PDB file of C-alpha atoms and ligand atoms in Angstrom:
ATOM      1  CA  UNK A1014      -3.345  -9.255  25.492  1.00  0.00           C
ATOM      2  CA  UNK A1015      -3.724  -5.717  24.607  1.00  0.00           C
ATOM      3  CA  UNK A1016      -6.490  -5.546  21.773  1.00  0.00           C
ATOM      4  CA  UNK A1017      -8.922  -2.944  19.817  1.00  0.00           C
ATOM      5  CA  UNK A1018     -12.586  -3.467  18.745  1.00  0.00           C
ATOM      6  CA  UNK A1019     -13.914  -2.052  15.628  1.00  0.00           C
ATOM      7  CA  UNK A1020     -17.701  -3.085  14.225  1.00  0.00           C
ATOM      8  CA  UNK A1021     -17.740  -5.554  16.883  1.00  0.00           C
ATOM      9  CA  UNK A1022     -14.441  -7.382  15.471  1.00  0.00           C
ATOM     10  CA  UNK A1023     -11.518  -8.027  18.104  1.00  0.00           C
ATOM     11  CA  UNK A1024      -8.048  -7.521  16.455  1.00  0.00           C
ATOM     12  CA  UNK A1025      -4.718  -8.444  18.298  1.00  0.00           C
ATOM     13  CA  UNK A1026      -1.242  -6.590  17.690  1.00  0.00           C
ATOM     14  CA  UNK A1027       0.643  -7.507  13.988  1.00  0.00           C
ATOM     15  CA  UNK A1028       3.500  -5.609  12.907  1.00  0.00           C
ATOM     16  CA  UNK A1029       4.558  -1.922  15.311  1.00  0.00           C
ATOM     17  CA  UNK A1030       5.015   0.938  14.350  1.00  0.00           C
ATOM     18  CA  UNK A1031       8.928   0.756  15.008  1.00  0.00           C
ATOM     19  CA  UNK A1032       9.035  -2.196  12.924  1.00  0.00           C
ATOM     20  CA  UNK A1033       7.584  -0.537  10.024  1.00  0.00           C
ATOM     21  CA  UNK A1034       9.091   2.467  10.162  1.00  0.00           C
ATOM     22  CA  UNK A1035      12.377   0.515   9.997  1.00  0.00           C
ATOM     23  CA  UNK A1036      11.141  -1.417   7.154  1.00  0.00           C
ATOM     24  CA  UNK A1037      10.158   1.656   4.814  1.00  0.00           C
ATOM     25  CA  UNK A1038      13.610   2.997   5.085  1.00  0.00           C
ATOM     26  CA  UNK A1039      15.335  -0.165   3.944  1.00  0.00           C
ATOM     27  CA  UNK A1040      12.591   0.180   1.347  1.00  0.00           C
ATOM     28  CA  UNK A1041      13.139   3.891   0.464  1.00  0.00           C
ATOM     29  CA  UNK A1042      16.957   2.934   0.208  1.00  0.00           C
ATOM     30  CA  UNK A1043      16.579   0.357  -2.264  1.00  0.00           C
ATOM     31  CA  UNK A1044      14.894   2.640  -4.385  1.00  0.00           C
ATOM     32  CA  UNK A1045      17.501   4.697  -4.537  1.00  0.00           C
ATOM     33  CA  UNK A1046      19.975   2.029  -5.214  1.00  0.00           C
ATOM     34  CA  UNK A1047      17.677   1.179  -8.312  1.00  0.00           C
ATOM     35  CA  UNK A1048      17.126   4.663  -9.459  1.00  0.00           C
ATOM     36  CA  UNK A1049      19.839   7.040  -8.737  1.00  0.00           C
ATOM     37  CA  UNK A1050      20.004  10.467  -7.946  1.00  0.00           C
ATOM     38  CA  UNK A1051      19.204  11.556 -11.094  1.00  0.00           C
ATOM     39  CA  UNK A1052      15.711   9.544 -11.936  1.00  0.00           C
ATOM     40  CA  UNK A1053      13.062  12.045 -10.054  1.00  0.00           C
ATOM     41  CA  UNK A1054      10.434   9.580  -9.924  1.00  0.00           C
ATOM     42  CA  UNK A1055       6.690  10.584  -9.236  1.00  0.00           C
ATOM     43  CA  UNK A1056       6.028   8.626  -6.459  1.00  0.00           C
ATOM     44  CA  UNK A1057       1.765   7.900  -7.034  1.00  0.00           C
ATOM     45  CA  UNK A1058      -0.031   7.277  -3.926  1.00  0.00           C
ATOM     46  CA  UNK A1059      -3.011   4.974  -3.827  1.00  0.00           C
ATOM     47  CA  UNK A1060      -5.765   6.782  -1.585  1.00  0.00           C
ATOM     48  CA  UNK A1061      -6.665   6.679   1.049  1.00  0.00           C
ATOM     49  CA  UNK A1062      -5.341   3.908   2.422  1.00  0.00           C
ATOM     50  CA  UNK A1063      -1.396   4.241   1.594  1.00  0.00           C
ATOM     51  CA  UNK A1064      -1.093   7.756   2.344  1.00  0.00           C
ATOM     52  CA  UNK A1065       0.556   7.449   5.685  1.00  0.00           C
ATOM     53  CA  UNK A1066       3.292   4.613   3.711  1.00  0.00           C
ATOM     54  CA  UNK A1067       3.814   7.068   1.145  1.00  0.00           C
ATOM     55  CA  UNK A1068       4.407  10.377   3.503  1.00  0.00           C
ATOM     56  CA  UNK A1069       7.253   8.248   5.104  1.00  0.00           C
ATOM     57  CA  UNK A1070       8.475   7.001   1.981  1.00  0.00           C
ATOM     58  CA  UNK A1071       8.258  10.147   0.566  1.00  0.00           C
ATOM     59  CA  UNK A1072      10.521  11.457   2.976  1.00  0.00           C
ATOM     60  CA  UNK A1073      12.783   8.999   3.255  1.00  0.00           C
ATOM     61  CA  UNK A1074      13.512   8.909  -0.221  1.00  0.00           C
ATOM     62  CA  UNK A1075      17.208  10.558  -0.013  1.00  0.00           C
ATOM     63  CA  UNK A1076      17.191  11.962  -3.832  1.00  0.00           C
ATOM     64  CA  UNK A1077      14.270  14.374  -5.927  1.00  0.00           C
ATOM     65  CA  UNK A1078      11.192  13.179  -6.060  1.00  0.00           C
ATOM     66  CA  UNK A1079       7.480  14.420  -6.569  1.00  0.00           C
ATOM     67  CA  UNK A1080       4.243  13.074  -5.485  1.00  0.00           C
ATOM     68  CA  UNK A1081       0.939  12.669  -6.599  1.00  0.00           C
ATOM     69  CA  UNK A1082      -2.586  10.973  -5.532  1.00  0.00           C
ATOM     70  CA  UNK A1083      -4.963   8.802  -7.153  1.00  0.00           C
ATOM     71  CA  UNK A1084      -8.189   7.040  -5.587  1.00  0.00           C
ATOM     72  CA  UNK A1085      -9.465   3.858  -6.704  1.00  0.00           C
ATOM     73  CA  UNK A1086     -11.943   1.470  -4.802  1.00  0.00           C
ATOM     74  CA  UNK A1087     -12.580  -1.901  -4.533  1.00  0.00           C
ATOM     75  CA  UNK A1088     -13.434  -3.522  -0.866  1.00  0.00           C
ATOM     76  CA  UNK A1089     -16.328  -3.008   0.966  1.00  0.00           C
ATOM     77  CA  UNK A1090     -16.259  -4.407   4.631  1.00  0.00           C
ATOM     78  CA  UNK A1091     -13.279  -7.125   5.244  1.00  0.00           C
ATOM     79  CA  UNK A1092     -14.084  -8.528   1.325  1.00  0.00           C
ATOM     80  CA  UNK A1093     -13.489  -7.914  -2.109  1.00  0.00           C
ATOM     81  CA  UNK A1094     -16.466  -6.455  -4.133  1.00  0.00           C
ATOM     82  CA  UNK A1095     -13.917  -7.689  -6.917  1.00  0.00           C
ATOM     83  CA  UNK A1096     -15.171  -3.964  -8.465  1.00  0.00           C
ATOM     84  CA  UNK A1097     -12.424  -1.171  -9.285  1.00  0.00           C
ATOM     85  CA  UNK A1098     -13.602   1.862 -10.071  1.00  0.00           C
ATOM     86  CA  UNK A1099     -10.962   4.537 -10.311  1.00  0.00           C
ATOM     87  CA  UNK A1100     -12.669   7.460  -8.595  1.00  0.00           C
ATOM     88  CA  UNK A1101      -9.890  10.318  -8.715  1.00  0.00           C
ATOM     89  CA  UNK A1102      -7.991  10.157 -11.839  1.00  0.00           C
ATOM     90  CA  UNK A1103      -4.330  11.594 -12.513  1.00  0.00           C
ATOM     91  CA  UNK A1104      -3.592  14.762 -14.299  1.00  0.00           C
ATOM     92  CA  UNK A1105       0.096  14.614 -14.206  1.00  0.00           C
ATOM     93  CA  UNK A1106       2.105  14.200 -17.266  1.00  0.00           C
ATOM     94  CA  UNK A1107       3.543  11.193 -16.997  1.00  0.00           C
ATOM     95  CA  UNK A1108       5.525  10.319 -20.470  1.00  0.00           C
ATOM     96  CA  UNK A1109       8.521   9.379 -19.954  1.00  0.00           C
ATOM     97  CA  UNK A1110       8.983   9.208 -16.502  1.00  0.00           C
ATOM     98  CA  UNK A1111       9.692   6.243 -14.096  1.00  0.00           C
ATOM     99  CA  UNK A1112       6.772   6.162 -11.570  1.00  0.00           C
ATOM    100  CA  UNK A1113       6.494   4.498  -8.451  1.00  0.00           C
ATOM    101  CA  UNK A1114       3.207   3.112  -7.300  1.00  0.00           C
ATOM    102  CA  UNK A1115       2.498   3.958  -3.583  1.00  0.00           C
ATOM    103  CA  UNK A1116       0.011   1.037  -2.185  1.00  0.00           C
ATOM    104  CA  UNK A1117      -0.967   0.118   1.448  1.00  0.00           C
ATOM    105  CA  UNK A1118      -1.423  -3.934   0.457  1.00  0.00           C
ATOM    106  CA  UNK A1119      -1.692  -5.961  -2.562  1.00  0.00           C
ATOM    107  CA  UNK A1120      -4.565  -8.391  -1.675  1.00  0.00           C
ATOM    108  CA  UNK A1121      -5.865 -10.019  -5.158  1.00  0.00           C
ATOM    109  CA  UNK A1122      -4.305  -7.685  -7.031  1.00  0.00           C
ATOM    110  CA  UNK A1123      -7.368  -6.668  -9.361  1.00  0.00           C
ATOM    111  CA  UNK A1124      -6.501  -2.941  -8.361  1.00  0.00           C
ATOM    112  CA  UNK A1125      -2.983  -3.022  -9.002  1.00  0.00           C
ATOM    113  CA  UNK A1126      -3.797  -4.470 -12.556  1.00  0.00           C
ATOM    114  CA  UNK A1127      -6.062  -2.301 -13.450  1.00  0.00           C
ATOM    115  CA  UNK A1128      -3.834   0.623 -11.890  1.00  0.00           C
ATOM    116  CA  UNK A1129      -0.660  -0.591 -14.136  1.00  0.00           C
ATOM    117  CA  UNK A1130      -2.590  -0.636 -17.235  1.00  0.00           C
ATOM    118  CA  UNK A1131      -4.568   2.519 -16.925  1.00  0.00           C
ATOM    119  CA  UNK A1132      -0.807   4.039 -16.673  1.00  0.00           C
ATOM    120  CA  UNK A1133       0.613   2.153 -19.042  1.00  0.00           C
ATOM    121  CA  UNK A1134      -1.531   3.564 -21.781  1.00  0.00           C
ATOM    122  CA  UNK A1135       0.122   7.264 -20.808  1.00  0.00           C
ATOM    123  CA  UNK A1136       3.447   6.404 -22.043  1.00  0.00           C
ATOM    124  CA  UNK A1137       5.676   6.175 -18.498  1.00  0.00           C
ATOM    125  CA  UNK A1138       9.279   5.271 -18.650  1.00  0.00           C
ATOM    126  CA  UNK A1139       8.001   2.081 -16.291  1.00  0.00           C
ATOM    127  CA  UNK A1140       6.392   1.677 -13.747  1.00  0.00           C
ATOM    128  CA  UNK A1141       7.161   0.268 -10.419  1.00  0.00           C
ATOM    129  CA  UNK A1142       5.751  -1.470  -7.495  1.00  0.00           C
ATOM    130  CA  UNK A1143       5.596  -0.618  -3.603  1.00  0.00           C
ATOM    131  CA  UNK A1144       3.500  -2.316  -1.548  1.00  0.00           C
ATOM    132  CA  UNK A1145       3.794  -2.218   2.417  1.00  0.00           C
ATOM    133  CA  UNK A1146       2.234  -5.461   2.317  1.00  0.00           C
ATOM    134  CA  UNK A1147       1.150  -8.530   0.252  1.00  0.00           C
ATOM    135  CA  UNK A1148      -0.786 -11.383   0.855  1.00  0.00           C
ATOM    136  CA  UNK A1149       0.799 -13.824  -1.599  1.00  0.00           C
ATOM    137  CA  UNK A1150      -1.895 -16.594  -1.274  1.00  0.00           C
ATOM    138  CA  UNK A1151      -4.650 -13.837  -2.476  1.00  0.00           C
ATOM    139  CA  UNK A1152      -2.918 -13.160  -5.815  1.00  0.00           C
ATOM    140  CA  UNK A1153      -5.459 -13.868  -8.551  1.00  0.00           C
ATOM    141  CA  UNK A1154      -3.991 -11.322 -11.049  1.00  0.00           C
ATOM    142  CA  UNK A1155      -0.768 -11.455 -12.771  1.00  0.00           C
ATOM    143  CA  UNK A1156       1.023  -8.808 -10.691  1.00  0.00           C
ATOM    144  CA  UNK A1157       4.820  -8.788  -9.131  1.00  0.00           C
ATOM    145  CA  UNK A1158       5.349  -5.625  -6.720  1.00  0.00           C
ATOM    146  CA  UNK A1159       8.751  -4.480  -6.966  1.00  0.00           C
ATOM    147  CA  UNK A1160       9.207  -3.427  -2.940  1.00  0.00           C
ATOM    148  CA  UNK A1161       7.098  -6.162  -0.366  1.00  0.00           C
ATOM    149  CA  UNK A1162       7.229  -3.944   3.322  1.00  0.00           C
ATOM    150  CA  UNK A1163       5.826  -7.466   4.588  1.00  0.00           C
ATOM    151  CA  UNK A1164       4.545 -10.577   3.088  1.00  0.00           C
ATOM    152  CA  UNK A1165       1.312 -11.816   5.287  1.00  0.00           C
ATOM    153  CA  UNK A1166      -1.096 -14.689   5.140  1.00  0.00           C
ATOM    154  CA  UNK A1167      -4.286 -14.118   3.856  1.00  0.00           C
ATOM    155  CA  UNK A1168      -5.870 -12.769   6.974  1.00  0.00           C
ATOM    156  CA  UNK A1169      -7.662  -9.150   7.278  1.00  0.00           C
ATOM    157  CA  UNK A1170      -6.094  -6.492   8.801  1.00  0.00           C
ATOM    158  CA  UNK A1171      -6.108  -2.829   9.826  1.00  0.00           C
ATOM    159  CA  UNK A1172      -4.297   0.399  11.177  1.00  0.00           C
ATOM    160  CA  UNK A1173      -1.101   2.370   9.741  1.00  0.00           C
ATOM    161  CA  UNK A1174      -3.566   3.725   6.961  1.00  0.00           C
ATOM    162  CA  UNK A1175      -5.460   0.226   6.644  1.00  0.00           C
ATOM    163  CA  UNK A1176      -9.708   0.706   7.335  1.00  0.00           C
ATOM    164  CA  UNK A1177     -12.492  -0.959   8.921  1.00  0.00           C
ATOM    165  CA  UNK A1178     -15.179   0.791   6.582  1.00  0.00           C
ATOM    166  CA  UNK A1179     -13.106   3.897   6.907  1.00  0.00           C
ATOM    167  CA  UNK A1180     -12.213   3.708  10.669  1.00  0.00           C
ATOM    168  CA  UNK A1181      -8.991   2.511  12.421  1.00  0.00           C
ATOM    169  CA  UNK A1182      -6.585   3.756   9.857  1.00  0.00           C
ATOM    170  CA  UNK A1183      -4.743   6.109  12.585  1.00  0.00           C
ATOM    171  CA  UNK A1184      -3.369   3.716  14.530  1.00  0.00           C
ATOM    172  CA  UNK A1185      -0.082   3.911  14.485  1.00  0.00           C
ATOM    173  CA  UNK A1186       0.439  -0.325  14.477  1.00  0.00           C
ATOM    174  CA  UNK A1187      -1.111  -3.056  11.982  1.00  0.00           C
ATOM    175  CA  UNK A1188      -2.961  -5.035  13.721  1.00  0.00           C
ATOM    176  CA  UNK A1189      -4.889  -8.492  12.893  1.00  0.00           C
ATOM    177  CA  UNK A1190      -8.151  -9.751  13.218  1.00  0.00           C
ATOM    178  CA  UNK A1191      -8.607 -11.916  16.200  1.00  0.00           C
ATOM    179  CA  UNK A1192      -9.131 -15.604  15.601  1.00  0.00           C
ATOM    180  CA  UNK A1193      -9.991 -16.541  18.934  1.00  0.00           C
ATOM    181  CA  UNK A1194     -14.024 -16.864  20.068  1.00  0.00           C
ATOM    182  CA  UNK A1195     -15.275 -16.200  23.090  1.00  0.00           C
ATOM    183  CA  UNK A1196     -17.213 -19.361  24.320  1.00  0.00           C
TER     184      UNK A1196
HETATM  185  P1  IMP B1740      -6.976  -6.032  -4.212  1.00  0.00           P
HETATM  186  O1  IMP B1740      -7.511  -5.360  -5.450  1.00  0.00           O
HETATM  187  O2  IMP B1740      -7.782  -7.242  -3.854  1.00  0.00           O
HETATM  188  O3  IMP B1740      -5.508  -6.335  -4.280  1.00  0.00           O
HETATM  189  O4  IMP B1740      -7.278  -5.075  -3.014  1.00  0.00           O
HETATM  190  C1  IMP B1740      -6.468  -4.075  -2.642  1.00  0.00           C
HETATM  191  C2  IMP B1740      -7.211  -3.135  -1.715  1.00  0.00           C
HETATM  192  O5  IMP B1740      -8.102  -3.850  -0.831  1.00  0.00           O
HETATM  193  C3  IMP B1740      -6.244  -2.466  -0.808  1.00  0.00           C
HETATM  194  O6  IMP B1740      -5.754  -1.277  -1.377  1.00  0.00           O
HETATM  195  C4  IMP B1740      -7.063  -2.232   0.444  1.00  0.00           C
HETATM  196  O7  IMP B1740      -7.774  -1.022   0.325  1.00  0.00           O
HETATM  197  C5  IMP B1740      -8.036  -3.374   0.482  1.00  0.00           C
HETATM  198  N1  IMP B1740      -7.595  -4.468   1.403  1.00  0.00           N
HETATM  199  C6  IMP B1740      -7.091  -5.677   1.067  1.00  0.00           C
HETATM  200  N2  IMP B1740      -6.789  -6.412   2.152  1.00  0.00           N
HETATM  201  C7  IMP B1740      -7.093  -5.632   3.217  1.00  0.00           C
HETATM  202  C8  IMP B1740      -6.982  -5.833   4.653  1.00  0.00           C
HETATM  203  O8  IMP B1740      -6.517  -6.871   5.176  1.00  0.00           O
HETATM  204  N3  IMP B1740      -7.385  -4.790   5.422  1.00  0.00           N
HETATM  205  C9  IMP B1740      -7.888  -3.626   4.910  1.00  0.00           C
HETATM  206  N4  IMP B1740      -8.003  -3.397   3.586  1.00  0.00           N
HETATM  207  C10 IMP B1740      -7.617  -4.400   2.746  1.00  0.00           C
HETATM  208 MG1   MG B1741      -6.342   0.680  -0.931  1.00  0.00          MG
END
């Protein structure tokens, strides 16, 4: 089986890149249905990881839009610190608007909580949810994304803007940490 190595750690192909590029436009499609072509979200992307989800997004969104960036951290290695610290704040106005979070995965959901009620305090029409993926069975906060790309088990995984300690986010595929031991 085709595989890359990263730290040491053997990882096996998850989800391609056809596959998710497929899956964003249903996504971006829905949102429209919700929204209309009137709404002109902000669509907020969660750095660093979601930024190549949110470029396609972006650009398949069919109706006005604008983007903007925010960094928050909270994972060191392949586990949660269970720390978020928002590094990069916002400086958009944001009163009165709908706004669409932009994450790469939704693991125990401590950042997404924390992201929702920073934003909350500045007034936003509401706030929704998009998530390429979810582990369900990691959920410790009280969080329900509005758009799932993929529901996976709890297992660690990396590429399509998903790190390693900050490498393997350019490949182009998600791909999953092997399970398998060499004897
Ligand atoms: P949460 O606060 O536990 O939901 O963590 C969300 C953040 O943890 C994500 O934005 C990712 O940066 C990181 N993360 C969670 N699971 C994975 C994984 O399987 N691979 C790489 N990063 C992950
Ligand atoms: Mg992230």
């Amino acid at each position: 089986m085709r595989t890359v190595t990263y730290k040491g750690l053997t990882f096996e192909p998850y989800i391609n890149n056809n596959t998710i590029s497929e899956r964003i436009n249903e996504i971006a499609n829905s949102l429209a249905q919700k929204l209309g072509p009137d709404e002109k979200p902000l669509f907020l992307c969660v750095l660093t990881g979601a930024f190549p989800f949110a470029a396609d997004l972006f650009r398949a969104y069919p109706y006005d839009a604008e983007i903007a960036f925010i960094r928050l951290k909270s994972y060191e290695g392949t586990g949660s610190t269970g720390v978020v610290k928002q590094v990069l704040g916002l400086s958009e106005n944001i009163e009165n608007r709908t706004v669409i979070i932009i994450e790469d995965i939704i693991d125990t959901g401590n950042t997404m909580v924390k992201l929702v009620a920073d934003l909350k305090q500045k007034n936003p029409k509401q706030v929704l949810i998009a998530t390429l993926l979810f582990k369900p069975e990691s959920l410790v906060a009280d969080v329900k994304p509005d758009f799932i790309g993929f529901e996976i088990p709890s297992k660690f995984i990396i590429g399509f803007g998903l790190d390693l300690d900050g490498m393997a986010r350019n490949l182009p595929d998600i791909w999953v940490l092997s399970e398998k031991h060499d004897e």
